[in-house]
Coordinates of C-alpha atoms in Angstrom, one line a residue:
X148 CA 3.2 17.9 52.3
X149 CA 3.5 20.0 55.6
X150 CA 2.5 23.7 55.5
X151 CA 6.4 25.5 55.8
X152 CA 4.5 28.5 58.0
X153 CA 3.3 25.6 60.3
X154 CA 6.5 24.3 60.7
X155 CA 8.3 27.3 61.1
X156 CA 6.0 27.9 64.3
X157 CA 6.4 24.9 65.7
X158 CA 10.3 24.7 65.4
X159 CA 10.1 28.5 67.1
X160 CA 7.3 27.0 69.4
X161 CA 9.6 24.2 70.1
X162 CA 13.1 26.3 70.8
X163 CA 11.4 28.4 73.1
X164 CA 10.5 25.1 75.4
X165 CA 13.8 24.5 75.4
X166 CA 14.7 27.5 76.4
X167 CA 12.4 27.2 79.5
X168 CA 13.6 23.4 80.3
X169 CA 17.3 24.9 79.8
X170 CA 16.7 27.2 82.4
X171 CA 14.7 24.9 84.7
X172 CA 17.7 22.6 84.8
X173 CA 20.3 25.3 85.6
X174 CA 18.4 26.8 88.5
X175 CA 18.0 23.0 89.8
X176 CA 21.1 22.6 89.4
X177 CA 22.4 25.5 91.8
X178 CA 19.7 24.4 93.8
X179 CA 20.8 20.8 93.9
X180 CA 24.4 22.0 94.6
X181 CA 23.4 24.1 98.0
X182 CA 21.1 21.0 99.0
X183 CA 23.1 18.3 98.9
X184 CA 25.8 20.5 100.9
X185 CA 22.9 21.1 104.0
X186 CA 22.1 17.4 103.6
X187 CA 25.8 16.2 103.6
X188 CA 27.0 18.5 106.6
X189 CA 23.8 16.9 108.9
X190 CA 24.6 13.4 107.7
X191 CA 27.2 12.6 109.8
X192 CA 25.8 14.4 113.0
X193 CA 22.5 12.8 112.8
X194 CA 23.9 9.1 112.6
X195 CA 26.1 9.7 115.5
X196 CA 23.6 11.1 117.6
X197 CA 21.1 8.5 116.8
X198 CA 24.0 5.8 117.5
X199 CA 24.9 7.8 120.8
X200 CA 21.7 8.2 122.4
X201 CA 20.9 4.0 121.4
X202 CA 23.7 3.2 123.0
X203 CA 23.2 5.5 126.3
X204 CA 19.9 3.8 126.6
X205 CA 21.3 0.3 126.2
X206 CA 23.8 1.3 129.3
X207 CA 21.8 3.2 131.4
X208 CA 20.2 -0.1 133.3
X209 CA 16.5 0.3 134.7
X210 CA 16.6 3.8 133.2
X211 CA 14.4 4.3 129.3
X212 CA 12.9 6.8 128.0
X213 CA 8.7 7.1 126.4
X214 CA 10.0 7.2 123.6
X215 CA 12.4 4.6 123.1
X216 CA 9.5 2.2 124.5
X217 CA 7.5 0.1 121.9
X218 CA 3.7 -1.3 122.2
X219 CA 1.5 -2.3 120.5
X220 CA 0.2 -0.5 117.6
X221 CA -3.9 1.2 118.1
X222 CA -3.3 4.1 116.5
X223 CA -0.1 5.6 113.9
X224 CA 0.2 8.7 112.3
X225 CA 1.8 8.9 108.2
X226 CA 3.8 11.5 107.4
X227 CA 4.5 11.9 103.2
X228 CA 6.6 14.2 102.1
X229 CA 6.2 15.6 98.6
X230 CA 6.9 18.6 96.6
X231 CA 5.2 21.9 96.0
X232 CA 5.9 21.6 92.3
X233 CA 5.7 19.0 89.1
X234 CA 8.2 19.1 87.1
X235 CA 10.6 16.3 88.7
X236 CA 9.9 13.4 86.7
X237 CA 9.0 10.3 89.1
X238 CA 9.5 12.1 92.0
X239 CA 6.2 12.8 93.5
X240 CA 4.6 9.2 91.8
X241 CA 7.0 7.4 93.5
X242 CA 6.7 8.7 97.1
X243 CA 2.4 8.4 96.8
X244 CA 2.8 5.3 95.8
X245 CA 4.5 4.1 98.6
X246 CA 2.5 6.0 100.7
X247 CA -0.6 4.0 99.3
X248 CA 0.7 1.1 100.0
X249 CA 1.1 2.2 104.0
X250 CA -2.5 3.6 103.6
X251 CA -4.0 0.5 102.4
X252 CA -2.1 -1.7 105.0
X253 CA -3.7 0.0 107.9
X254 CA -7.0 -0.3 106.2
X255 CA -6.6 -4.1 106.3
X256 CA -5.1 -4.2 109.6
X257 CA -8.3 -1.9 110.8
X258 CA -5.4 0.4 112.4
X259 CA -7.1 3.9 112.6
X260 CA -4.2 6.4 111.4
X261 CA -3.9 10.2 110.3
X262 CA -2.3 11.1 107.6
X263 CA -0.1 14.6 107.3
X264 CA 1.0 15.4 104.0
X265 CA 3.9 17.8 103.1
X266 CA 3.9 19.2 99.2
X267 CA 0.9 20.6 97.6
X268 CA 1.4 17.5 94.8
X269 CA 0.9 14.9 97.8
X270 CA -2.2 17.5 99.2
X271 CA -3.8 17.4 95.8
X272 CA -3.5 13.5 95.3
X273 CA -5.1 12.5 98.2
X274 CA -7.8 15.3 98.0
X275 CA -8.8 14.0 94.9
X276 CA -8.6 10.1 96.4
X277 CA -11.0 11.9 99.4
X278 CA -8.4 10.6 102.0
X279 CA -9.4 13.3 105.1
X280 CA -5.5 14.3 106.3
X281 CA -5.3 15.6 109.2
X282 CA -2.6 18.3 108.9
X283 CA -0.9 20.2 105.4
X284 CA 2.1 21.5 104.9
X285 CA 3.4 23.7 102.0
X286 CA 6.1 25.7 103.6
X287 CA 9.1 22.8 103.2
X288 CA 10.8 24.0 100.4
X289 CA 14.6 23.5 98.5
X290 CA 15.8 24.9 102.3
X291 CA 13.4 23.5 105.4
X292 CA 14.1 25.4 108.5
X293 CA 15.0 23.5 111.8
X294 CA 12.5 26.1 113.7
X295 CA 9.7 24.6 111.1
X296 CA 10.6 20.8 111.7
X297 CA 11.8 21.5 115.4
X298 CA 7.9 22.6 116.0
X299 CA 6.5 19.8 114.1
X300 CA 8.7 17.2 116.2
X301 CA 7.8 18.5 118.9
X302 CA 4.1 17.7 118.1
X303 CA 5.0 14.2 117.0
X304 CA 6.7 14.1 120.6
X305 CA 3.9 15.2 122.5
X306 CA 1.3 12.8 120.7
X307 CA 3.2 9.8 121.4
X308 CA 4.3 10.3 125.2
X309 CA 0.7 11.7 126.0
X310 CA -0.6 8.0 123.7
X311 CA -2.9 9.3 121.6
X312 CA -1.0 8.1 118.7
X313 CA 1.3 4.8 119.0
X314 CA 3.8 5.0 115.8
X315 CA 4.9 7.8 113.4
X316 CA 5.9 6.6 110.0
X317 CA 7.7 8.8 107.2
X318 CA 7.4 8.3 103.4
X319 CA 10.1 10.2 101.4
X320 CA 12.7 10.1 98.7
X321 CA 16.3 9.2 100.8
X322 CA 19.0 10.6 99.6
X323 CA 21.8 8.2 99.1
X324 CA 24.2 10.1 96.7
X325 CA 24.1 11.7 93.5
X326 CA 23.5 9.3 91.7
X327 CA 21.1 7.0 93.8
X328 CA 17.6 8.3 95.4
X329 CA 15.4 5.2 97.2
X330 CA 11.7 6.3 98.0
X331 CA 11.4 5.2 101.9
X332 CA 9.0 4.1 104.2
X333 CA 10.5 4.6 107.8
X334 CA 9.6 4.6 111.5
X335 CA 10.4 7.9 113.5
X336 CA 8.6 6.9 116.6
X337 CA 9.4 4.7 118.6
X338 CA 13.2 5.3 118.2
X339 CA 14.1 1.9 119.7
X340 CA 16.2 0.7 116.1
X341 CA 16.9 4.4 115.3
X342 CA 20.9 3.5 115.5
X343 CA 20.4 0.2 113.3
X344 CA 18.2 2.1 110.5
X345 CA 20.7 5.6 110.4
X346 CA 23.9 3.5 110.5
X347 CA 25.7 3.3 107.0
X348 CA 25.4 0.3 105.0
X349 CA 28.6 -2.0 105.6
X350 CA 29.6 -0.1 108.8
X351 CA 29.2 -1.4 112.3
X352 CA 27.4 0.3 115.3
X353 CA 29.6 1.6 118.0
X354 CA 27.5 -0.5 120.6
X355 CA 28.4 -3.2 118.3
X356 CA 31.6 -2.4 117.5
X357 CA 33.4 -2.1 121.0
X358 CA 31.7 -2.5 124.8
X359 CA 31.8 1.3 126.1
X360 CA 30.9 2.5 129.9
X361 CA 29.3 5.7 130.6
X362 CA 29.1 7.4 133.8
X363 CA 26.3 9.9 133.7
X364 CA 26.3 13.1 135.7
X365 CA 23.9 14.3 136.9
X366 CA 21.9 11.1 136.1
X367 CA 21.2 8.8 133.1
X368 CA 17.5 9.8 133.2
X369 CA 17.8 13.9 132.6
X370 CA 20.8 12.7 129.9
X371 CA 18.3 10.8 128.0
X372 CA 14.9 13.3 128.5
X373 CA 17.3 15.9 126.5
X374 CA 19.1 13.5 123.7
X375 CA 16.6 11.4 122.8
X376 CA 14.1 13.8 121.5
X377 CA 16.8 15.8 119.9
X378 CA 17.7 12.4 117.9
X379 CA 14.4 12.4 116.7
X380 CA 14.0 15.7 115.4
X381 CA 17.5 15.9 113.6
X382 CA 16.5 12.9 111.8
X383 CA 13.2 14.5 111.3
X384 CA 14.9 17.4 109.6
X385 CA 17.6 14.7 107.7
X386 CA 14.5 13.6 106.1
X387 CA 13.4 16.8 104.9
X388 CA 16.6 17.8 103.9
X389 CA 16.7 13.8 101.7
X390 CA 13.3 15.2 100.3
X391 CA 14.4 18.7 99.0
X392 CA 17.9 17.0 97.3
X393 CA 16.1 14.4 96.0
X394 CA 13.7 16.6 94.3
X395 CA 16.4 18.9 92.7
X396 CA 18.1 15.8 91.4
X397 CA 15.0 14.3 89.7
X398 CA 14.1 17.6 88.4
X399 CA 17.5 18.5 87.3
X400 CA 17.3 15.2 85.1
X401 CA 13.8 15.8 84.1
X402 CA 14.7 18.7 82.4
X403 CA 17.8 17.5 81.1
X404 CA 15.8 15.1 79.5
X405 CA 13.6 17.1 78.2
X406 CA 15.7 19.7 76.6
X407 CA 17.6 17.1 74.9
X408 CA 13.9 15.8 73.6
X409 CA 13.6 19.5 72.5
X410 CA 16.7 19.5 70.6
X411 CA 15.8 16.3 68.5
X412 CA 13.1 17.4 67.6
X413 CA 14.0 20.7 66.3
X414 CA 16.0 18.4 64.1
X415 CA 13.7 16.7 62.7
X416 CA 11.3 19.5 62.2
X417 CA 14.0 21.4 60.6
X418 CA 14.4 18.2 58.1
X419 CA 10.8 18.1 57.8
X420 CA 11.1 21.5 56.6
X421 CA 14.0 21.4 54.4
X422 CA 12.7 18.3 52.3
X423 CA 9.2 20.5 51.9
X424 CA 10.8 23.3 50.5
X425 CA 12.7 21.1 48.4
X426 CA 9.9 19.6 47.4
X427 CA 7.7 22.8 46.6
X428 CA 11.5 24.1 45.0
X429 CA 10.8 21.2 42.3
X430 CA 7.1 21.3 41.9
X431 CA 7.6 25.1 41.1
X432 CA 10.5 24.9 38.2
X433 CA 8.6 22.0 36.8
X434 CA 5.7 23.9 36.2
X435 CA 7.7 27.0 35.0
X436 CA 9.3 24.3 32.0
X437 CA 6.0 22.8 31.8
X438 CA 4.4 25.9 30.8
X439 CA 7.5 27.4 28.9
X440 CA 7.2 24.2 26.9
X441 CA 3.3 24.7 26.1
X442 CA 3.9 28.4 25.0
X443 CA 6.0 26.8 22.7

């Protein structure tokens, strides 16, 4: 038979865990709550910028932009976005292991690539795989600043008109709704199918949808050198702001999960217990009659 005073701890071990996941799924819940609302309200700006500036380039004429220009691939830069903290279920296992799979492709492929990783879970996987990144980040939390993701653009920007890198991929958790969260693997640069990629599933492009003209004052060139790059670094920060939703969610369920696990099992320690006292309730009064009957 179980010890009661062992049982008794552990049931008290046990409730105070469930205390802690309790918590853990409240505050990712408020969390979850002001997240999805920054996510939601960029949504709809960054898909109609990304449509806009597709389908200014498409009716410009002779008139592009570097970095709607594609060639081929010598050198690409990964991105991975993580999270600072466990705790989130699948989250961070999910958005490595897509990231792995990018990593091993350009091994094949002999593409030479650096690899920046965003989360101090993604920093300490691929430490410990001894993949060399080339930049870390730990300062995206629940709310990434536009300053932050405008400077890191900016970078990206820089890298790829100058050619010293050719692509920029992203691996993240995209937000779809509540309920829905798809880990992602997706080009930033070039942004040549940007409008095709941020357009909502089921809906058509409006360069699809209806033949628009555009006269551009000053010029279509100085148009394009300012919207272009400010599509690619809203949907930069959309990603980011994917990432931190997505990680309250999972989290927020984690810990759901596991405080309902808590709760079951207080129930069947408190069984556990009940039946042993019972038990030891019996085995008492039968020796009380047993030795009653022997003094007999």
């Amino acid at each position: 038979m179980a010890n009661l005073r062992a049982l008794v701890k552990r049931r008290k071990a046990v409730r105070n865990i469930r205390k802690i996941t309790r918590t853990m799924e409240l505050i990712a819940t408020a969390r979850f709550k002001k997240a999805l609302d920054r996510a939601t309200e960029a949504d709809a700006y960054t898909r109609k910028i990304a449509e806009l500036a597709a389908d200014l380039s498409k009716n410009a004429g002779e008139v592009s932009h570097p970095l709607l220009v594609t060639r081929p691939v010598k050198k690409s830069l990964l991105l991975v976005i993580t999270a600072n903290r466990g705790l989130c279920g699948g989250y961070n296992g999910s958005i490595i292991r897509e990231a792995m799979v990018a990593v091993r492709s350009y091994k094949e492929r002999n593409i030479p690539f650096e690899l920046e990783v965003s989360g101090r879970r993604g920093i300490g996987f691929f430490r410990f795989q001894g993949i060399a990144r080339s930049k870390e980040y730990t300062q995206f939390e629940d709310k990434p600043a536009f300053s932050e993701v405008d400077t890191l653009a900016s970078r990206y920007i820089d890298l790829y008109i100058s050619g010293q890198i050719d692509e920029v991929k992203v691996a993240y958790m995209k937000f779809i709704n509540a309920a829905r969260q798809q880990v992602a693997l997706e080009t930033l640069l070039p942004l040549s199918s940007m409008a095709v990629e941020t357009r909502k599933p089921g809906t058509a492009s409006a360069a699809g949808s209806a033949k628009v003209d555009y006269e551009f004052q000053p010029d279509a060139g100085e148009i394009l050198a300012e919207l272009v790059p400010a599509a690619l670094k809203v949907r930069l920060f959309k990603c980011f702001l994917d990432a931190a939703v997505s990680e309250q969610i999972a989290r927020r369920v984690a810990m759901k999960s596991a405080t309902e696990n808590a709760g079951d099992l207080i129930k069947e320690i408190t069984r556990l217990y009940n039946r042993t006292r019972q038990a030891n309730i019996t085995k008492e009064i039968s020796e009380l009659i047993g030795g009653s009957e022997a003094l007999k």
